[in-house]
């Protein structure tokens, strides 16, 4: 059966496969094809321009067409449901949105095709409040919101109602881990349960990670996850990033600011944390008519107020967030 696909060199195939999965672009009904040099990854649809930009960013890929064999014996969700809703998998829990029609039927179909899933939850609130949490209703399976999620060789205990966690940023987090050099100190100002801090401590040559979060439950899970992953050199701190930053003036070679919508309120503190030449990884949600400019201006002003200046390293779209809104990452050097 002929299908649209992404052609990528074998060495670069795995990150591209993961990104396609995250973007829900990988067609799991077909077997991945290969020749001696390349992988052919079957697509559910042609990626849009932003998705292609993301896919092309680190690895050079090509849109192509190839023959694929179907997986036998495994029912496809499309065979069980007329309309397949968006869903996310965290550990053995599947999350669907609250407005999905016939949620029990959807949950049954998901549990049929994914036997490892033990619980299907529907979100009954948006991501809300200072701690960016959501509330859920159990649609099928075990009545719980806690699980253990695996990502890039790390494991995370998380309770989805008590602390923020999304599997959607896995590739983005891996991209940050790759940027950390020997002996560097990283401050993760909004660490959550640790999905940036833990892989940095485990898989990069960082000297030390300072991981701050205001949500006591998030920090409780962060501490459990430090233990679960047997990582050292992480200092987990429960507190307000603006206040805690005061104690670590000029220590950071990297500052991670993963609090989209509100990170601008912490820019003065972030600049204070920066050693000369440090990098700030600043996340925001921005409209498509001002993806980067407004946010860069805010970062520049905060630097200027502290008698410092910035150089832009990179501006990138991480994922689409809502119609005409994007989750972006801006990386600047603070001089
Ligand atoms: N970095 C984590 C991740 O990728 O899963 C968590 C990101 S979540 C979007 C933002 C986090 O910032 C939440 O865990 C929230 O509790 C924390 N937070 C909110 N306000 C804060 C503050 N003033 N100081 C420190 N942490 C804060």
Coordinates of N, CA and C in Angstrom, one line a residue, residues 3-141:
X3 N 2.0 5.1 0.6 CA 1.6 6.1 1.6 C 2.6 7.3 1.6
X4 N 2.1 8.4 2.0 CA 3.1 9.5 2.2 C 3.9 9.2 3.4
X5 N 5.2 9.6 3.4 CA 6.1 9.3 4.5 C 7.2 10.3 4.6
X6 N 7.9 10.2 5.7 CA 9.1 11.0 5.9 C 10.3 10.1 5.7
X7 N 11.2 10.5 4.9 CA 12.5 9.8 4.6 C 13.6 10.4 5.5
X8 N 14.2 9.6 6.3 CA 15.3 10.2 7.2 C 16.4 9.2 7.3
X9 N 17.6 9.7 7.4 CA 18.8 8.7 7.5 C 18.6 7.9 8.8
X10 N 19.1 6.6 8.7 CA 18.9 5.7 9.9 C 19.4 6.3 11.2
X11 N 20.6 6.9 11.1 CA 21.1 7.5 12.4 C 20.2 8.5 13.0
X12 N 19.5 9.3 12.2 CA 18.7 10.4 12.7 C 17.2 9.9 12.9
X13 N 16.9 8.7 12.7 CA 15.5 8.2 12.6 C 14.8 8.3 13.9
X14 N 15.4 8.0 15.1 CA 14.7 7.8 16.3 C 14.1 9.2 16.8
X15 N 14.9 10.3 16.9 CA 14.2 11.5 17.3 C 13.1 12.0 16.4
X16 N 13.2 11.7 15.1 CA 12.2 12.1 14.1 C 10.9 11.2 14.4
X17 N 11.1 9.9 14.6 CA 10.0 9.0 14.9 C 9.2 9.5 16.1
X18 N 10.0 9.9 17.2 CA 9.4 10.4 18.4 C 8.6 11.7 18.2
X19 N 9.2 12.6 17.4 CA 8.5 13.8 17.1 C 7.3 13.6 16.3
X20 N 7.3 12.7 15.4 CA 6.1 12.4 14.6 C 5.0 11.8 15.5
X21 N 5.4 11.0 16.5 CA 4.4 10.4 17.4 C 3.8 11.5 18.2
X22 N 4.6 12.4 18.7 CA 4.1 13.6 19.5 C 3.2 14.4 18.7
X23 N 3.5 14.6 17.4 CA 2.7 15.5 16.6 C 1.5 14.7 16.0
X24 N 1.3 13.4 16.4 CA 0.3 12.5 15.9 C 0.3 12.4 14.4
X25 N 1.5 12.3 13.9 CA 1.7 12.2 12.5 C 2.1 10.8 12.0
X26 N 2.5 10.0 13.0 CA 3.0 8.7 12.6 C 1.9 7.7 12.5
X27 N 1.8 7.1 11.3 CA 0.7 6.1 11.0 C 1.1 4.7 11.6
X28 N 0.5 4.4 12.8 CA 0.9 3.2 13.4 C 0.3 1.9 12.8
X29 N -0.6 2.1 11.8 CA -1.2 1.0 11.2 C -0.3 0.3 10.2
X30 N 0.8 1.1 9.8 CA 1.7 0.5 8.8 C 3.1 0.3 9.4
X31 N 3.8 -0.7 8.9 CA 5.1 -1.0 9.4 C 6.1 0.0 8.9
X32 N 7.0 0.4 9.7 CA 8.1 1.3 9.2 C 9.0 0.6 8.2
X33 N 9.3 1.2 7.1 CA 10.1 0.6 6.1 C 11.5 1.1 6.1
X34 N 12.4 0.4 5.5 CA 13.8 0.9 5.5 C 14.6 0.3 4.3
X35 N 15.7 1.0 4.0 CA 16.7 0.4 3.0 C 18.0 0.6 3.7
X36 N 19.1 0.3 3.2 CA 20.4 0.3 3.9 C 20.7 1.7 4.6
X37 N 20.3 2.8 3.9 CA 20.7 4.1 4.5 C 19.5 4.8 5.2
X38 N 18.3 4.5 4.9 CA 17.2 5.4 5.3 C 16.0 4.6 5.9
X39 N 15.3 5.4 6.8 CA 14.0 4.9 7.3 C 12.9 5.6 6.6
X40 N 11.8 4.9 6.4 CA 10.6 5.6 5.8 C 9.5 5.5 6.8
X41 N 9.1 6.6 7.3 CA 8.1 6.7 8.4 C 6.8 7.1 7.9
X42 N 5.8 6.1 7.9 CA 4.5 6.4 7.3 C 3.7 7.5 8.0
X43 N 3.0 8.3 7.3 CA 2.3 9.5 7.9 C 0.8 9.3 7.9
X44 N 0.2 9.9 8.9 CA -1.3 10.0 8.9 C -1.8 11.1 8.0
X45 N -1.0 12.1 7.9 CA -1.3 13.3 7.0 C 0.0 14.0 6.7
X46 N -0.1 14.9 5.7 CA 1.1 15.7 5.4 C 1.3 16.8 6.5
X47 N 2.5 16.9 7.0 CA 2.7 17.9 8.1 C 2.5 19.3 7.5
X48 N 2.0 20.2 8.4 CA 1.9 21.6 8.0 C 3.3 22.3 8.1
X49 N 3.4 23.6 7.7 CA 4.7 24.2 7.5 C 5.4 24.3 8.9
X50 N 4.7 24.6 10.0 CA 5.3 24.7 11.3 C 5.9 23.3 11.7
X51 N 5.1 22.3 11.4 CA 5.5 20.9 11.8 C 6.7 20.5 11.0
X52 N 6.7 20.9 9.7 CA 7.9 20.6 8.8 C 9.2 21.3 9.3
X53 N 8.9 22.5 9.8 CA 10.1 23.3 10.3 C 10.6 22.6 11.5
X54 N 9.7 22.1 12.4 CA 10.2 21.4 13.6 C 10.9 20.2 13.2
X55 N 10.4 19.4 12.3 CA 11.0 18.1 11.9 C 12.3 18.3 11.3
X56 N 12.5 19.5 10.5 CA 13.7 19.7 9.8 C 14.8 20.3 10.7
X57 N 14.4 20.8 11.9 CA 15.3 21.6 12.7 C 16.6 20.9 13.0
X58 N 16.5 19.7 13.6 CA 17.8 19.1 14.0 C 18.2 18.0 13.0
X59 N 17.3 17.4 12.3 CA 17.6 16.3 11.4 C 17.1 16.7 10.0
X60 N 17.8 16.3 9.0 CA 17.4 16.7 7.7 C 16.4 15.6 7.1
X61 N 15.2 16.0 6.9 CA 14.2 15.0 6.4 C 13.7 15.3 5.1
X62 N 13.0 14.4 4.5 CA 12.4 14.6 3.1 C 11.0 14.0 3.1
X63 N 10.1 14.8 2.5 CA 8.7 14.2 2.4 C 8.8 13.3 1.1
X64 N 8.2 12.1 1.3 CA 8.3 11.2 0.2 C 7.1 10.3 0.1
X65 N 7.1 9.3 -0.7 CA 6.1 8.3 -0.8 C 6.7 6.9 -0.9
X66 N 6.2 5.9 -0.2 CA 6.8 4.6 -0.3 C 5.7 3.5 -0.1
X67 N 6.1 2.3 -0.4 CA 5.2 1.2 -0.1 C 5.3 0.7 1.3
X68 N 4.2 0.4 1.9 CA 4.2 0.0 3.3 C 3.3 -1.3 3.5
X69 N 3.7 -2.2 4.4 CA 2.9 -3.3 4.8 C 2.1 -2.9 6.0
X70 N 0.8 -3.4 6.1 CA 0.0 -3.1 7.3 C 0.4 -4.1 8.4
X71 N 0.3 -3.5 9.7 CA 0.5 -4.4 10.8 C -0.7 -5.4 10.8
X72 N -0.4 -6.7 11.1 CA -1.5 -7.7 11.1 C -1.9 -7.9 12.5
X73 N -3.2 -8.2 12.6 CA -3.7 -8.7 13.9 C -4.0 -7.6 14.9
X74 N -3.3 -6.4 14.8 CA -3.6 -5.4 15.8 C -4.7 -4.5 15.2
X75 N -5.9 -4.4 15.9 CA -6.9 -3.5 15.3 C -6.4 -2.1 15.4
X76 N -6.8 -1.3 14.4 CA -6.5 0.1 14.4 C -7.6 0.8 15.0
X77 N -7.3 1.9 15.7 CA -8.4 2.7 16.4 C -9.4 3.2 15.4
X78 N -8.9 3.5 14.2 CA -9.8 3.9 13.1 C -10.8 2.9 12.7
X79 N -10.5 1.6 13.0 CA -11.5 0.5 12.7 C -12.6 0.5 13.8
X80 N -12.2 1.0 15.0 CA -13.2 0.9 16.1 C -14.0 2.1 16.3
X81 N -13.5 3.3 15.8 CA -14.2 4.6 16.0 C -14.3 5.3 14.7
X82 N -15.4 5.9 14.5 CA -15.6 6.7 13.3 C -14.8 7.9 13.3
X83 N -14.8 8.6 14.5 CA -14.0 9.8 14.7 C -13.0 9.6 15.8
X84 N -11.8 9.6 15.5 CA -10.8 9.4 16.6 C -10.4 10.7 17.2
X85 N -10.7 10.9 18.5 CA -10.3 12.2 19.1 C -8.9 12.2 19.5
X86 N -8.4 13.4 19.8 CA -7.0 13.6 20.2 C -6.9 13.0 21.6
X87 N -5.9 12.2 21.9 CA -5.6 11.8 23.3 C -4.1 11.7 23.6
X88 N -3.8 11.8 24.9 CA -2.4 11.8 25.3 C -2.2 10.6 26.2
X89 N -1.0 10.0 26.2 CA -0.7 8.9 27.1 C 0.4 9.4 28.1
X90 N 0.0 9.3 29.4 CA 1.0 9.5 30.5 C 1.1 8.2 31.3
X91 N 2.2 7.6 31.3 CA 2.3 6.3 31.9 C 1.3 5.3 31.4
X92 N 0.4 4.8 32.4 CA -0.6 3.8 31.9 C -2.0 4.5 31.9
X93 N -2.0 5.9 31.9 CA -3.2 6.6 31.8 C -3.4 7.3 30.5
X94 N -4.6 7.3 30.0 CA -4.9 8.0 28.7 C -5.8 9.2 29.1
X95 N -5.4 10.4 28.5 CA -6.2 11.6 28.8 C -7.0 12.0 27.5
X96 N -8.3 12.2 27.7 CA -9.0 12.7 26.6 C -9.7 14.1 27.0
X97 N -10.2 14.8 26.1 CA -10.8 16.1 26.4 C -12.2 15.9 26.9
X98 N -12.8 16.9 27.6 CA -14.1 16.7 28.2 C -15.2 16.7 27.2
X99 N -15.0 17.3 26.0 CA -16.0 17.4 25.0 C -16.1 16.3 24.0
X100 N -15.3 15.2 24.3 CA -15.3 14.1 23.3 C -16.6 13.4 23.4
X101 N -17.3 13.3 22.2 CA -18.6 12.6 22.3 C -18.4 11.1 22.6
X102 N -19.4 10.5 23.2 CA -19.4 9.1 23.6 C -18.0 8.6 24.3
X103 N -17.7 9.3 25.4 CA -16.4 9.0 26.0 C -16.1 7.6 26.4
X104 N -17.2 6.9 26.8 CA -17.0 5.5 27.2 C -16.6 4.6 26.0
X105 N -17.3 4.9 24.9 CA -17.0 4.1 23.7 C -15.5 4.4 23.2
X106 N -15.1 5.7 23.3 CA -13.7 6.0 23.0 C -12.7 5.3 23.9
X107 N -13.1 5.3 25.3 CA -12.2 4.7 26.3 C -12.1 3.2 26.0
X108 N -13.2 2.5 25.6 CA -13.2 1.1 25.3 C -12.2 0.8 24.1
X109 N -12.4 1.7 23.1 CA -11.5 1.5 21.9 C -10.1 1.7 22.2
X110 N -9.8 2.7 23.0 CA -8.3 2.9 23.4 C -7.8 1.8 24.2
X111 N -8.6 1.3 25.1 CA -8.1 0.2 26.0 C -8.0 -1.1 25.2
X112 N -8.8 -1.2 24.1 CA -8.6 -2.4 23.2 C -7.3 -2.4 22.4
X113 N -7.0 -1.2 21.9 CA -5.8 -1.2 21.1 C -4.5 -1.0 21.9
X114 N -4.7 -0.5 23.1 CA -3.5 -0.3 24.0 C -3.7 -1.1 25.3
X115 N -3.4 -2.4 25.3 CA -3.7 -3.2 26.5 C -2.9 -2.7 27.8
X116 N -1.9 -1.9 27.6 CA -1.1 -1.5 28.8 C -1.9 -0.3 29.6
X117 N -2.8 0.3 28.9 CA -3.5 1.4 29.5 C -4.5 0.9 30.6
X118 N -4.4 1.5 31.8 CA -5.3 1.0 32.9 C -6.4 1.9 33.2
X119 N -6.3 3.2 32.7 CA -7.2 4.2 33.1 C -7.4 5.2 32.0
X120 N -8.7 5.6 31.8 CA -8.9 6.7 30.8 C -9.6 7.8 31.6
X121 N -9.0 9.0 31.5 CA -9.5 10.2 32.2 C -9.9 11.2 31.2
X122 N -11.0 11.9 31.6 CA -11.3 13.1 30.7 C -11.1 14.3 31.6
X123 N -10.4 15.3 31.0 CA -10.1 16.6 31.7 C -11.5 17.3 31.8
X124 N -11.8 17.8 33.1 CA -13.0 18.5 33.3 C -12.7 20.0 33.6
X125 N -11.4 20.4 33.5 CA -11.1 21.8 33.7 C -9.9 22.1 32.7
X126 N -9.7 23.3 32.4 CA -8.5 23.6 31.6 C -7.3 23.6 32.6
X127 N -6.1 23.7 32.0 CA -4.9 23.8 32.9 C -5.1 25.2 33.6
X128 N -5.1 25.2 34.9 CA -5.5 26.4 35.6 C -4.7 26.7 36.8
X129 N -4.8 28.0 37.3 CA -4.2 28.4 38.6 C -2.7 28.5 38.5
X130 N -2.2 29.0 39.6 CA -0.8 29.2 39.7 C 0.0 27.9 39.5
X131 N -0.5 26.8 39.9 CA 0.3 25.5 39.8 C 0.0 24.8 38.5
X132 N -0.8 25.4 37.6 CA -1.1 24.9 36.3 C -1.6 23.4 36.3
X133 N -2.5 23.1 37.1 CA -3.1 21.8 37.2 C -4.4 21.7 36.6
X134 N -4.9 20.4 36.4 CA -6.3 20.2 35.8 C -7.0 19.2 36.7
X135 N -8.3 19.2 36.5 CA -9.1 18.2 37.2 C -9.6 17.2 36.2
X136 N -9.9 16.0 36.6 CA -10.2 14.9 35.7 C -11.4 14.1 36.2
X137 N -12.1 13.4 35.3 CA -13.1 12.5 35.6 C -12.7 11.1 35.1
X138 N -12.9 10.1 35.8 CA -12.5 8.7 35.3 C -13.6 8.2 34.4
X139 N -13.2 7.9 33.2 CA -14.2 7.4 32.2 C -14.2 5.8 32.2
X140 N -13.0 5.2 32.3 CA -12.9 3.8 32.3 C -11.7 3.4 33.1
X141 N -11.7 2.1 33.6 CA -10.5 1.6 34.3 C -10.4 2.0 35.7

